[in-house]
Tab-separated table of N, CA and C in Angstrom:
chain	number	residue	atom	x	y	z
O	503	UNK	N	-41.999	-93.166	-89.465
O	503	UNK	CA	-42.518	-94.457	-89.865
O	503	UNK	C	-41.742	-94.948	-91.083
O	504	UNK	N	-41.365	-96.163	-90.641
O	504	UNK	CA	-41.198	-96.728	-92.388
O	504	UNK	C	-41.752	-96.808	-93.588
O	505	UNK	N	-41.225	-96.521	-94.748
O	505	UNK	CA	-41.646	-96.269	-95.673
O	505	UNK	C	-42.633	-97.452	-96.564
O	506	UNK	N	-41.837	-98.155	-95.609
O	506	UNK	CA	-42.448	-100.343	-96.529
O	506	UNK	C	-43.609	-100.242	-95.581
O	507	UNK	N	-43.701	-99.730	-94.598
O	507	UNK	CA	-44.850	-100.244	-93.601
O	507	UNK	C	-46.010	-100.462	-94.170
O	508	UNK	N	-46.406	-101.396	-93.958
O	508	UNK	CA	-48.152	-101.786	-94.269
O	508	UNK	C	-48.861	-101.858	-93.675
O	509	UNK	N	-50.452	-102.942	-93.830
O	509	UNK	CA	-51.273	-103.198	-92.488
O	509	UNK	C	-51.033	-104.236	-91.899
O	510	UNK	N	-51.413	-104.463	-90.766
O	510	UNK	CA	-50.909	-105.870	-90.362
O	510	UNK	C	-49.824	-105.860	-89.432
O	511	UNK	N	-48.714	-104.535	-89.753
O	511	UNK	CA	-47.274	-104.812	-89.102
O	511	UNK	C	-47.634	-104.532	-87.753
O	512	UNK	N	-46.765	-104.762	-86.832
O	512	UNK	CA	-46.332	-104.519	-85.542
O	512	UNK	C	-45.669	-103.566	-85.222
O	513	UNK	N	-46.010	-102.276	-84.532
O	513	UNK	CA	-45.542	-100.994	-84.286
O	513	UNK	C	-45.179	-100.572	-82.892
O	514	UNK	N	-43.910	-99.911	-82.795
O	514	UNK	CA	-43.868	-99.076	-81.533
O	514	UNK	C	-44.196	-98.013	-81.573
O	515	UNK	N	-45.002	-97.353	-80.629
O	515	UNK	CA	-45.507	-96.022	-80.475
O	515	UNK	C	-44.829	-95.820	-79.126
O	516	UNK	N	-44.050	-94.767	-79.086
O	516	UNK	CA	-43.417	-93.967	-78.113
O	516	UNK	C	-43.888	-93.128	-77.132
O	517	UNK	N	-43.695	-92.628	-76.045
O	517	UNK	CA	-44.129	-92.469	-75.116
O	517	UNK	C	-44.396	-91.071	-75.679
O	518	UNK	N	-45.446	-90.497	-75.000
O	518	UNK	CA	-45.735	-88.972	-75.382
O	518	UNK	C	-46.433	-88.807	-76.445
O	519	UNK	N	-46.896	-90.053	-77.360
O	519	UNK	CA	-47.133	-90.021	-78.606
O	519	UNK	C	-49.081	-89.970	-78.599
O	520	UNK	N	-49.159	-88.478	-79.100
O	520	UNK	CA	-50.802	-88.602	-79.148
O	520	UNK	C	-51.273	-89.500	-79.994
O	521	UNK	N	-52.653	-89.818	-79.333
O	521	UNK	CA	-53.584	-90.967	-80.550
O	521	UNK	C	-54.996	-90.329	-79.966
O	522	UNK	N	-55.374	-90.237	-81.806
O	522	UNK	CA	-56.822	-89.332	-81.981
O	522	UNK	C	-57.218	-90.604	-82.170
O	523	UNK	N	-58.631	-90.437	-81.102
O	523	UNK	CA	-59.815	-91.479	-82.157
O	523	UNK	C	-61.107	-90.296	-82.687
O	524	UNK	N	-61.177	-90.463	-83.987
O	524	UNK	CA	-62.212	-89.724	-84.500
O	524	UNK	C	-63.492	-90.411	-84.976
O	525	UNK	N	-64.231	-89.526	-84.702
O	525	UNK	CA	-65.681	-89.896	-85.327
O	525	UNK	C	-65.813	-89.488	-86.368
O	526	UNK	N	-66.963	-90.387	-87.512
O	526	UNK	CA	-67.018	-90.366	-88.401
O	526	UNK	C	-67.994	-90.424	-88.762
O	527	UNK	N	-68.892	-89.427	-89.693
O	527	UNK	CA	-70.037	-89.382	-89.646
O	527	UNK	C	-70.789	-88.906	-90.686
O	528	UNK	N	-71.629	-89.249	-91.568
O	528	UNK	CA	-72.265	-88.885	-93.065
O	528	UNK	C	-72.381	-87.591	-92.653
O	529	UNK	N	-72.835	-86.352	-91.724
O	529	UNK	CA	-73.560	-85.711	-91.304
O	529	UNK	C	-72.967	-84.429	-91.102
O	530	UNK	N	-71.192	-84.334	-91.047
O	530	UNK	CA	-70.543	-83.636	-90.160
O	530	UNK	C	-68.803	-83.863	-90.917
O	531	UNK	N	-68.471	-83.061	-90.617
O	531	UNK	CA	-66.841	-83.041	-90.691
O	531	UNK	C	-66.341	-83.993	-89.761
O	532	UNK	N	-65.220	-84.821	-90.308
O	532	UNK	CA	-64.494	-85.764	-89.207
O	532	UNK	C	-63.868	-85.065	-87.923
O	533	UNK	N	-63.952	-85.042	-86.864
O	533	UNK	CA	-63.863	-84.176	-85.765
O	533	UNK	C	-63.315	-85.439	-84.738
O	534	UNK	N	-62.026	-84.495	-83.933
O	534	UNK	CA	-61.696	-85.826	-83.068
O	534	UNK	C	-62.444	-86.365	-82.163
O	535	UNK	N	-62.664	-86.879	-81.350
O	535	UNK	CA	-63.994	-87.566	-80.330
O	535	UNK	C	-63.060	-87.876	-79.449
O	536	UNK	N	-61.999	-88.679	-79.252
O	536	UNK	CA	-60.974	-88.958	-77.694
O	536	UNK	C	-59.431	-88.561	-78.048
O	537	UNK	N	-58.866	-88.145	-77.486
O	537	UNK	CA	-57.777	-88.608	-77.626
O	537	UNK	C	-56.671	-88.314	-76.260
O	538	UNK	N	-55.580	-89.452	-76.232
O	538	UNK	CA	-55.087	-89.657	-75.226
O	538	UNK	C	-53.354	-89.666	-75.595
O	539	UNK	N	-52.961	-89.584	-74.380
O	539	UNK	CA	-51.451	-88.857	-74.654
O	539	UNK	C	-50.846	-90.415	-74.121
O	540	UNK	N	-49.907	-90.680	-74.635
O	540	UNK	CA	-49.114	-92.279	-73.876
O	540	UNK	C	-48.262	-91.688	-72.973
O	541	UNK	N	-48.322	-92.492	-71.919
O	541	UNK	CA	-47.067	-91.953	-70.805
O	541	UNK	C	-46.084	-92.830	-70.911
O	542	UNK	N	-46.526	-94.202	-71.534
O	542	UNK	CA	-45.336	-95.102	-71.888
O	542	UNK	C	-45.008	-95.579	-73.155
O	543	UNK	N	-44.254	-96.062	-73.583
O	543	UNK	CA	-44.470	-97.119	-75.080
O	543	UNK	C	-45.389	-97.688	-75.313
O	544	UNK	N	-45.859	-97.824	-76.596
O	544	UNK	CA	-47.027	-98.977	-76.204
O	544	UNK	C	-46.618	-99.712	-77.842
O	545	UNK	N	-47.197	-100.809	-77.910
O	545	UNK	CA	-47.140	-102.004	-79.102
O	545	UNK	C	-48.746	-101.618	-79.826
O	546	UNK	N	-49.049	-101.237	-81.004
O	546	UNK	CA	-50.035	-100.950	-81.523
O	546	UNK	C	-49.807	-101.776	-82.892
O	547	UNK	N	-50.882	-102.357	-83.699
O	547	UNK	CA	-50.658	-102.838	-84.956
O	547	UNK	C	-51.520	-101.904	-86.688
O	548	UNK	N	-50.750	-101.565	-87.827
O	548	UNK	CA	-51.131	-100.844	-88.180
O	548	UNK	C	-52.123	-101.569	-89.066
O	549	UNK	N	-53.597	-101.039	-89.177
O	549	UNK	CA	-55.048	-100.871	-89.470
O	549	UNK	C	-55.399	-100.415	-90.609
O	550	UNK	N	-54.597	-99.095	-91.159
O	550	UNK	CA	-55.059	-98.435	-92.780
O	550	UNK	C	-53.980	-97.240	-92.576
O	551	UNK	N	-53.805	-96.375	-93.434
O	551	UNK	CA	-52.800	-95.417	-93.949
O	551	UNK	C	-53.305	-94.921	-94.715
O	552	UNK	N	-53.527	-93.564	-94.078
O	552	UNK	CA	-54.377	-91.912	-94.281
O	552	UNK	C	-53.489	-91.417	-95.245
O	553	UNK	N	-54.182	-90.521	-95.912
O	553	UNK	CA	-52.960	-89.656	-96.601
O	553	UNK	C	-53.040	-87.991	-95.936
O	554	UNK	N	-53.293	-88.142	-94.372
O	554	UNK	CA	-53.304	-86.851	-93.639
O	554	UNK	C	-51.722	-86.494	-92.974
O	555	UNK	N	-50.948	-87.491	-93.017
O	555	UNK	CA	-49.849	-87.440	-92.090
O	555	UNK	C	-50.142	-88.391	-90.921
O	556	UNK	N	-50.986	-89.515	-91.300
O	556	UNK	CA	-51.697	-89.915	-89.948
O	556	UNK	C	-51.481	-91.366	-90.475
O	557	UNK	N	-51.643	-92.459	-89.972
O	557	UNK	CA	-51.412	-94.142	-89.557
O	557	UNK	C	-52.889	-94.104	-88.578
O	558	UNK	N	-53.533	-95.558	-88.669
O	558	UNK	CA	-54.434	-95.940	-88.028
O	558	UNK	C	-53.725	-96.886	-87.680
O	559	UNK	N	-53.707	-97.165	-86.155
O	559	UNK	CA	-53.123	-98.198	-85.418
O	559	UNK	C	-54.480	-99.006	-84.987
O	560	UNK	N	-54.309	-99.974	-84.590
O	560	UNK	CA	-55.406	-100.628	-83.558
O	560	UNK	C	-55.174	-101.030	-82.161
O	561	UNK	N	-55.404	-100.777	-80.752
O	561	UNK	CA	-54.535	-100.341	-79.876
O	561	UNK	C	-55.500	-100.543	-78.728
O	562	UNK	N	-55.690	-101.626	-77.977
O	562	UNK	CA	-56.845	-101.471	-76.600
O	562	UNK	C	-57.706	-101.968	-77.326
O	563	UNK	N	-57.936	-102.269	-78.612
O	563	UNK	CA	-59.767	-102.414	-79.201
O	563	UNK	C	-60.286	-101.182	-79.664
O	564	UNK	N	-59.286	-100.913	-80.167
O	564	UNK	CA	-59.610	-99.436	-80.880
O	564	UNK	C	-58.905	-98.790	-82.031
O	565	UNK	N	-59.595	-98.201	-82.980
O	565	UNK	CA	-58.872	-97.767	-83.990
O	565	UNK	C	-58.785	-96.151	-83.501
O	566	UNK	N	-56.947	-96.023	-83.612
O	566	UNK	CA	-56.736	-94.454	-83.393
O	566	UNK	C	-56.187	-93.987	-84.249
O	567	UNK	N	-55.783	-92.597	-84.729
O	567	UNK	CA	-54.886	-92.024	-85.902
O	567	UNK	C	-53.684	-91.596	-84.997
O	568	UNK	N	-52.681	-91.772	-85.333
O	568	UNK	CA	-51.711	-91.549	-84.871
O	568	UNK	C	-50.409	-90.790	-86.055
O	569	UNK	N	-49.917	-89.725	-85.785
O	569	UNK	CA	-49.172	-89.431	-86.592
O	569	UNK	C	-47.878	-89.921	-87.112
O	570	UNK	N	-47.319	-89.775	-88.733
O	570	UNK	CA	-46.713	-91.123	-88.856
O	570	UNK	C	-45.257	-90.629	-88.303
O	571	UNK	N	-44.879	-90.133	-87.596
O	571	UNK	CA	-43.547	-89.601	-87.100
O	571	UNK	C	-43.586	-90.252	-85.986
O	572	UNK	N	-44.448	-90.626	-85.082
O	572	UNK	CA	-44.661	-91.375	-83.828
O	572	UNK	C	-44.836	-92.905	-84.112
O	573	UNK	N	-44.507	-93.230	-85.787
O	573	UNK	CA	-44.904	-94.670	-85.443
O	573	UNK	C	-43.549	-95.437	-86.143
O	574	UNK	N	-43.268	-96.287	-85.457
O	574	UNK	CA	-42.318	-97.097	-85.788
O	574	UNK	C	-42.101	-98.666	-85.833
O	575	UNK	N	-42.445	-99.171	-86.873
O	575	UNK	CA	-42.275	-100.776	-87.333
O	575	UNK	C	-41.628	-101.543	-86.937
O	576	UNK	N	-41.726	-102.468	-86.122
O	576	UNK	CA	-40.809	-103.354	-85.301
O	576	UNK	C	-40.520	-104.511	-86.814
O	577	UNK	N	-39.339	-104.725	-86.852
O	577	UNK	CA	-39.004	-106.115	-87.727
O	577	UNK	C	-37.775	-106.930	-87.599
O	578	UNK	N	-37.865	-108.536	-87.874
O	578	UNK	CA	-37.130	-109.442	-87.232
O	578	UNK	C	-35.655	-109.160	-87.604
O	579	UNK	N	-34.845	-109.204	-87.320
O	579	UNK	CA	-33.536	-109.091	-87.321
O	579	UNK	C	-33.311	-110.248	-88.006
């Protein structure tokens, strides 16, 4: 991931690239709840920035964590 990246930007996520969605809960340790493997590229936009090694994309109507090695900032030429 880029280092400038913020929220808001426009991201490629690469094929193969896991995305956790976790639950979150007063009650319990954050524990993953779905997560799904991409078989293709997909366009995700970034949401908040973890200090786990992780990016929150927003992606389908959904906030996922995605690791920041899988995410990459599209910008205008």
């Amino acid at each position: 991931m880029n280092k400038d990246s913020k929220v808001g930007d426009l991201v490629h996520l690469p094929q193969a690239s896991r995305l956790l969605n976790f639950s979150r809960n007063d009650h319990q340790q954050v524990i993953p709840w779905d997560t799904i493997v991409l078989e293709e590229p997909k366009l995700a936009v970034v949401s908040g920035m973890e200090s786990t090694g992780y990016v929150q994309v927003y992606w389908e109507g959904r906030e996922w964590s995605v690791r920041k090695e899988d995410v990459f900032t599209i910008r205008e030429s």
